[in-house]
Tab-separated table of C-alpha atoms in Angstrom:
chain	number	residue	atom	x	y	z
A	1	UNK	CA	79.066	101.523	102.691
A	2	UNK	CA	78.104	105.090	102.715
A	3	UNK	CA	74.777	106.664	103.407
A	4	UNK	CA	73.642	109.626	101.602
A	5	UNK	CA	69.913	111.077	102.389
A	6	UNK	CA	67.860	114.077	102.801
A	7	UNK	CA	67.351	114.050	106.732
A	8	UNK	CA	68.782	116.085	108.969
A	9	UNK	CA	72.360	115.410	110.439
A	10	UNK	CA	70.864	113.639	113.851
A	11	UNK	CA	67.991	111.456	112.336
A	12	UNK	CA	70.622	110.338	109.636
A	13	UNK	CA	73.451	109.424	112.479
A	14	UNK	CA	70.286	107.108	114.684
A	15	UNK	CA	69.326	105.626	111.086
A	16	UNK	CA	73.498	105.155	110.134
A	17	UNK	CA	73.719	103.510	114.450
A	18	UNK	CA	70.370	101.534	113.417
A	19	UNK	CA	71.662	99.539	110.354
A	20	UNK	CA	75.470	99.436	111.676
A	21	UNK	CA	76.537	101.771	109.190
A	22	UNK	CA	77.704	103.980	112.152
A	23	UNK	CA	79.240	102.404	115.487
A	24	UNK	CA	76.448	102.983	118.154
A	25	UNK	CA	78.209	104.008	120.737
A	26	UNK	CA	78.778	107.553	118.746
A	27	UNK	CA	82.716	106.833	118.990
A	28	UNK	CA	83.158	108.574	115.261
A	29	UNK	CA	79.682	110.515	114.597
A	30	UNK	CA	81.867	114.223	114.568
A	31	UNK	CA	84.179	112.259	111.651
A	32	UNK	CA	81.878	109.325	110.020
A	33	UNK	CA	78.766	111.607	109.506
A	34	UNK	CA	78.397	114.810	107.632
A	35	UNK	CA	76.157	117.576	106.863
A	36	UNK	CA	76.380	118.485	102.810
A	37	UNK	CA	76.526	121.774	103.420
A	38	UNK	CA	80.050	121.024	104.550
A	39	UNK	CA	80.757	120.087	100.647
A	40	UNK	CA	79.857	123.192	99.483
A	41	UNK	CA	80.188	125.742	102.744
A	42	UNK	CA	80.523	129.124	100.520
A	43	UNK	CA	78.040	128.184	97.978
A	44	UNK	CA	80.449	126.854	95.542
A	45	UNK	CA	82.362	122.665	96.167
A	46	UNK	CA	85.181	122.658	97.812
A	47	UNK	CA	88.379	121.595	95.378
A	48	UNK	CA	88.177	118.380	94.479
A	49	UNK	CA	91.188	117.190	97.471
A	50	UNK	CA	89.552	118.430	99.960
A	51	UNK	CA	86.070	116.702	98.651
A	52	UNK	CA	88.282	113.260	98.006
A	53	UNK	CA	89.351	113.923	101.813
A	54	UNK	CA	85.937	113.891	102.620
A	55	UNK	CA	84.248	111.251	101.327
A	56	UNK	CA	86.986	109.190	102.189
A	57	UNK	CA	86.581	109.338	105.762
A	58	UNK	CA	82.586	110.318	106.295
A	59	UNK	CA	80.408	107.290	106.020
A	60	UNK	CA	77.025	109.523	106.719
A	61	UNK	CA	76.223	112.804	104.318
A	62	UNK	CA	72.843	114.356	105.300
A	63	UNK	CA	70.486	116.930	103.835
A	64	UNK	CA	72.259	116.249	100.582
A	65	UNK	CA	70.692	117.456	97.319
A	66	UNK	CA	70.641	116.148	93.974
A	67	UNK	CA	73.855	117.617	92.892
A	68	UNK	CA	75.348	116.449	96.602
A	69	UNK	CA	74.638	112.745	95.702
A	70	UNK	CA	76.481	113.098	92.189
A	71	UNK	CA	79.464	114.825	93.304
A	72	UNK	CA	80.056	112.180	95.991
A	73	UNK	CA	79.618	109.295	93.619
A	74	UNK	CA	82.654	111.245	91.368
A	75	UNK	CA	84.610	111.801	94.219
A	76	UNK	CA	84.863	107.904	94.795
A	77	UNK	CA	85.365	106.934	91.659
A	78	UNK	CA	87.825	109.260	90.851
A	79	UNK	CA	89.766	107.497	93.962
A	80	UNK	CA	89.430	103.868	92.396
A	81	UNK	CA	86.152	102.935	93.968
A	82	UNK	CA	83.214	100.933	92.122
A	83	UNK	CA	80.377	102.612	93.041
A	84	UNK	CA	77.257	101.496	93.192
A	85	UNK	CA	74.626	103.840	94.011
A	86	UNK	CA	70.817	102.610	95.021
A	87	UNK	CA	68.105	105.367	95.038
A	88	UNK	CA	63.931	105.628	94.169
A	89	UNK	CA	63.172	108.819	93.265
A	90	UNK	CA	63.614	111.433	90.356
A	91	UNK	CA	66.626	113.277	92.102
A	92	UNK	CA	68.381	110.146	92.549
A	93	UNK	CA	68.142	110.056	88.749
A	94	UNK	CA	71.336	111.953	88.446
A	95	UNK	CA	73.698	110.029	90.562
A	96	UNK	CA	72.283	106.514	89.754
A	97	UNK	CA	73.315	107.743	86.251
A	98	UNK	CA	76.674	108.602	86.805
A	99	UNK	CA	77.687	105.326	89.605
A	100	UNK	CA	79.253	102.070	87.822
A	101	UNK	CA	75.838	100.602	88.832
A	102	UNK	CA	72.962	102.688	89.453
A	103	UNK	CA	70.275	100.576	91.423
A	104	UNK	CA	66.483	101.515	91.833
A	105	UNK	CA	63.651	100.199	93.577
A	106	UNK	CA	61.146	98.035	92.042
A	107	UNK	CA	58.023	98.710	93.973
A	108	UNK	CA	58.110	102.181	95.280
A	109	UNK	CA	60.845	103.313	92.567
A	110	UNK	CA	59.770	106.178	90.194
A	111	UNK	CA	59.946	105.505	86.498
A	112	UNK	CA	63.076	107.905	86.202
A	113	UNK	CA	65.015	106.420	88.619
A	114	UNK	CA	64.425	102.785	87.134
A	115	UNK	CA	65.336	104.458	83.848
A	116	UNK	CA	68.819	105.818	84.815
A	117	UNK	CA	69.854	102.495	86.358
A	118	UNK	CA	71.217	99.289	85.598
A	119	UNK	CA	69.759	97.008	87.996
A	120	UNK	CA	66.227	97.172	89.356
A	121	UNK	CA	65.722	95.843	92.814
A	122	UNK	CA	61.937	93.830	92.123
A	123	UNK	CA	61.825	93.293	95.814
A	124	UNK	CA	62.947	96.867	97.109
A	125	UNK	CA	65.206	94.227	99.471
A	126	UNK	CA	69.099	95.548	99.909
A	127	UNK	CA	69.584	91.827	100.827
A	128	UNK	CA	68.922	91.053	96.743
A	129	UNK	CA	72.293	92.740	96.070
A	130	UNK	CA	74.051	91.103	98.177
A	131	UNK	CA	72.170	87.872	96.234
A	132	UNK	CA	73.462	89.710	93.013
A	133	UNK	CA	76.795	90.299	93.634
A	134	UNK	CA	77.336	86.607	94.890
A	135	UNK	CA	75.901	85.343	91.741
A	136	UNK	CA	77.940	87.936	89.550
A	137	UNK	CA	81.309	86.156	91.751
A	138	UNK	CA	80.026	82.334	90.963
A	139	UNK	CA	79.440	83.258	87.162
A	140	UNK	CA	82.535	85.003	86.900
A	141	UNK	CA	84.466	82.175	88.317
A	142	UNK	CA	83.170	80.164	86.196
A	143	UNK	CA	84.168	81.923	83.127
A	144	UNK	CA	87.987	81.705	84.215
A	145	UNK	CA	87.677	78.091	84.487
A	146	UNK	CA	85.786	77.790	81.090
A	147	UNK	CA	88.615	79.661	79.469
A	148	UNK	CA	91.420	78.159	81.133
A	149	UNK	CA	90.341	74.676	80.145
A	150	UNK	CA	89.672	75.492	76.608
A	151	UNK	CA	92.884	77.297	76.328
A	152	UNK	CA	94.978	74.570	77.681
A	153	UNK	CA	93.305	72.012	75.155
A	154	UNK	CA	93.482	74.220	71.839
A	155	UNK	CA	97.094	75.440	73.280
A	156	UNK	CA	97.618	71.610	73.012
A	157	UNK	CA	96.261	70.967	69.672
A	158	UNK	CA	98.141	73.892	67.952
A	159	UNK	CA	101.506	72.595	70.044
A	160	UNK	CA	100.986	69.698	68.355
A	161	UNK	CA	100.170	70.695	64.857
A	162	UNK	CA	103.056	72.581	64.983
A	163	UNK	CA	105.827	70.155	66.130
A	164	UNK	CA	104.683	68.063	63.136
A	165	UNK	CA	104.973	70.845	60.681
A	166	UNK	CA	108.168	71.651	62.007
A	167	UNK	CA	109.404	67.665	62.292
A	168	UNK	CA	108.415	66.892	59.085
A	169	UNK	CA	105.965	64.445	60.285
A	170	UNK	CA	102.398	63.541	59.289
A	171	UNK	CA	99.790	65.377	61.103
A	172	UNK	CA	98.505	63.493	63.824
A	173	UNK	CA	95.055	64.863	63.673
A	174	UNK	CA	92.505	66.105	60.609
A	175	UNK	CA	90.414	69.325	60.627
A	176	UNK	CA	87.329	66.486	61.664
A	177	UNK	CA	89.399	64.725	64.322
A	178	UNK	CA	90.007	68.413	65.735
A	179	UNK	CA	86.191	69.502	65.051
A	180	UNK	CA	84.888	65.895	66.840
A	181	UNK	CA	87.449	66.308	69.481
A	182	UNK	CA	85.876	70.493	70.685
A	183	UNK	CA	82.413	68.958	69.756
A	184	UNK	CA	82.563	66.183	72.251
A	185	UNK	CA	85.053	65.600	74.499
A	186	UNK	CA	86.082	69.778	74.764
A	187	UNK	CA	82.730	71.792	75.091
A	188	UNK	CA	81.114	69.182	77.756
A	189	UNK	CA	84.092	69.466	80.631
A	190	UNK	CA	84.068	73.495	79.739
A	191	UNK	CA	80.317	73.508	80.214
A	192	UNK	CA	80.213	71.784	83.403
A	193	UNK	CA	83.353	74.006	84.760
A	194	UNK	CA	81.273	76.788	83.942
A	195	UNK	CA	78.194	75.806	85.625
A	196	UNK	CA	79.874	74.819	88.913
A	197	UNK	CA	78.362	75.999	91.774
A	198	UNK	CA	79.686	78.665	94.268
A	199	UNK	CA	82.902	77.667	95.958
A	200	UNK	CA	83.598	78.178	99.679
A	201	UNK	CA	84.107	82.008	100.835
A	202	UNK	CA	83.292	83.092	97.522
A	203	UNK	CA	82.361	86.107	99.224
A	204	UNK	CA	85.265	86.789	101.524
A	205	UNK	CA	87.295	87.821	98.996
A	206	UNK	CA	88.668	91.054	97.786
A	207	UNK	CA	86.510	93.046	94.984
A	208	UNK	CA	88.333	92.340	91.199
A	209	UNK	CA	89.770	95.444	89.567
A	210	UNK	CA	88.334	97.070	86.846
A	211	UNK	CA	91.636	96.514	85.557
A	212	UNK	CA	91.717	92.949	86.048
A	213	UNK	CA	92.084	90.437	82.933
A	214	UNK	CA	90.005	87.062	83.060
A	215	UNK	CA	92.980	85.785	82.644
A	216	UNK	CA	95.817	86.156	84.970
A	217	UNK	CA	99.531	85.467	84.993
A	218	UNK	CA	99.671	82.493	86.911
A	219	UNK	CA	96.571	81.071	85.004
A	220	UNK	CA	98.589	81.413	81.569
A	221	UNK	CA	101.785	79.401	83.226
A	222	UNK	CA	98.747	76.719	83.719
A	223	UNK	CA	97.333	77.209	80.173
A	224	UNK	CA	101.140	75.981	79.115
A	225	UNK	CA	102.014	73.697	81.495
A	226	UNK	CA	98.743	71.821	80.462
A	227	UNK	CA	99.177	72.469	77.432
A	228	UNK	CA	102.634	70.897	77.654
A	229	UNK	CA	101.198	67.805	78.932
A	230	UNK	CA	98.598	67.052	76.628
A	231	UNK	CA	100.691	67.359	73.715
């Protein structure tokens, strides 16, 4: 988590101690907390290393300006990070813009802000994300069990089809057989994988890649291996 705000370099480090953002016994406030103008100390940004260098260490960036708050958001994604940056007011606009997902307040938000983002906090409650991102996890789990399933049936169905084109045989199964069979006893098991509710640590694991595919390696060796079996 990193802080960025408009107070000075001392009220930002008690806030940063205040929400654990910062250890409170001031072990790291020299390296976890920064003052902007160390971004840009002749005027002009520092080279993009030595900005990277930065924000990966400094937790903390006070008296940061409009501009501040957009190069820092680049400077993490251009090492890998997600970013998502929450802000309420028109100079946030800018940054909340630019992040993977800008997020504004509801209540006290300006109209700007909520404009330039892609989630609106209704509650102005940082708990709500956390609310958000769990429910993002439980849905996205669910779609890798959807697909899985209904891959490993219609793997099985074109399996079959094939053998018996190949074997000479009849085929076992007509276009209605195979229409009643994803109508009923396909789309109902795929629903209700779908809809499952959140499994245990859901939230303990690792962030996905952007990268990522829904499906991954060892889920296609279960797509065929079931798909083996039911053929």
């Amino acid at each position: 988590t990193v802080m960025i705000t408009g107070d000075y370099l001392k009220t930002a480090q008690a806030i940063a101690k205040n929400i654990s953002i910062l250890p409170a016994d001031g072990s790291i406030d020299e390296t976890g907390a920064l003052d902007c103008g160390g971004l840009r100390p002749t005027g002009d940004y520092l080279p993009l290393e030595e900005i990277d260098a930065l924000t990966s260490r400094v937790n903390v960036f006070a008296r940061a300006k409009p501009e501040d708050k957009l190069e820092i958001v680049k400077s993490l994604q251009r090492q890998g990070f997600v970013s998502a940056m929450t802000g309420d007011g028109v100079n946030d606009a800018p940054a909340l813009k630019e992040a993977d997902i800008g997020v504004s307040m509801g209540l006290e938000g300006t109209e700007v802000a909520k404009g330039a983002s892609d989630m609106i906090l209704t509650d102005d409650n940082f708990c709500s994300i956390v609310k958000a991102v769990k429910k993002g996890r439980v849905i996205y789990s669910g779609i890798e069990k959807f697909v899985s399933f209904i891959m490993s049936v219609h793997f099985a169905e074109v399996l079959q089809i094939f053998l018996c084109v190949v074997a000479g045989l009849p085929i076992m199964r007509s276009p209605l057989q195979i229409l009643f069979l994803v109508l009923v006893t396909d789309l109902p098991p795929a629903i209700a994988l779908g809809v499952e509710p959140a499994e245990d640590g859901i939230m303990d694991k690792k962030p996905r890649p952007k990268t990522q595919p829904v499906v991954l390696p060892w889920m296609w060796r279960c797509i065929i291996a079931n798909g083996m079996i039911l053929t």
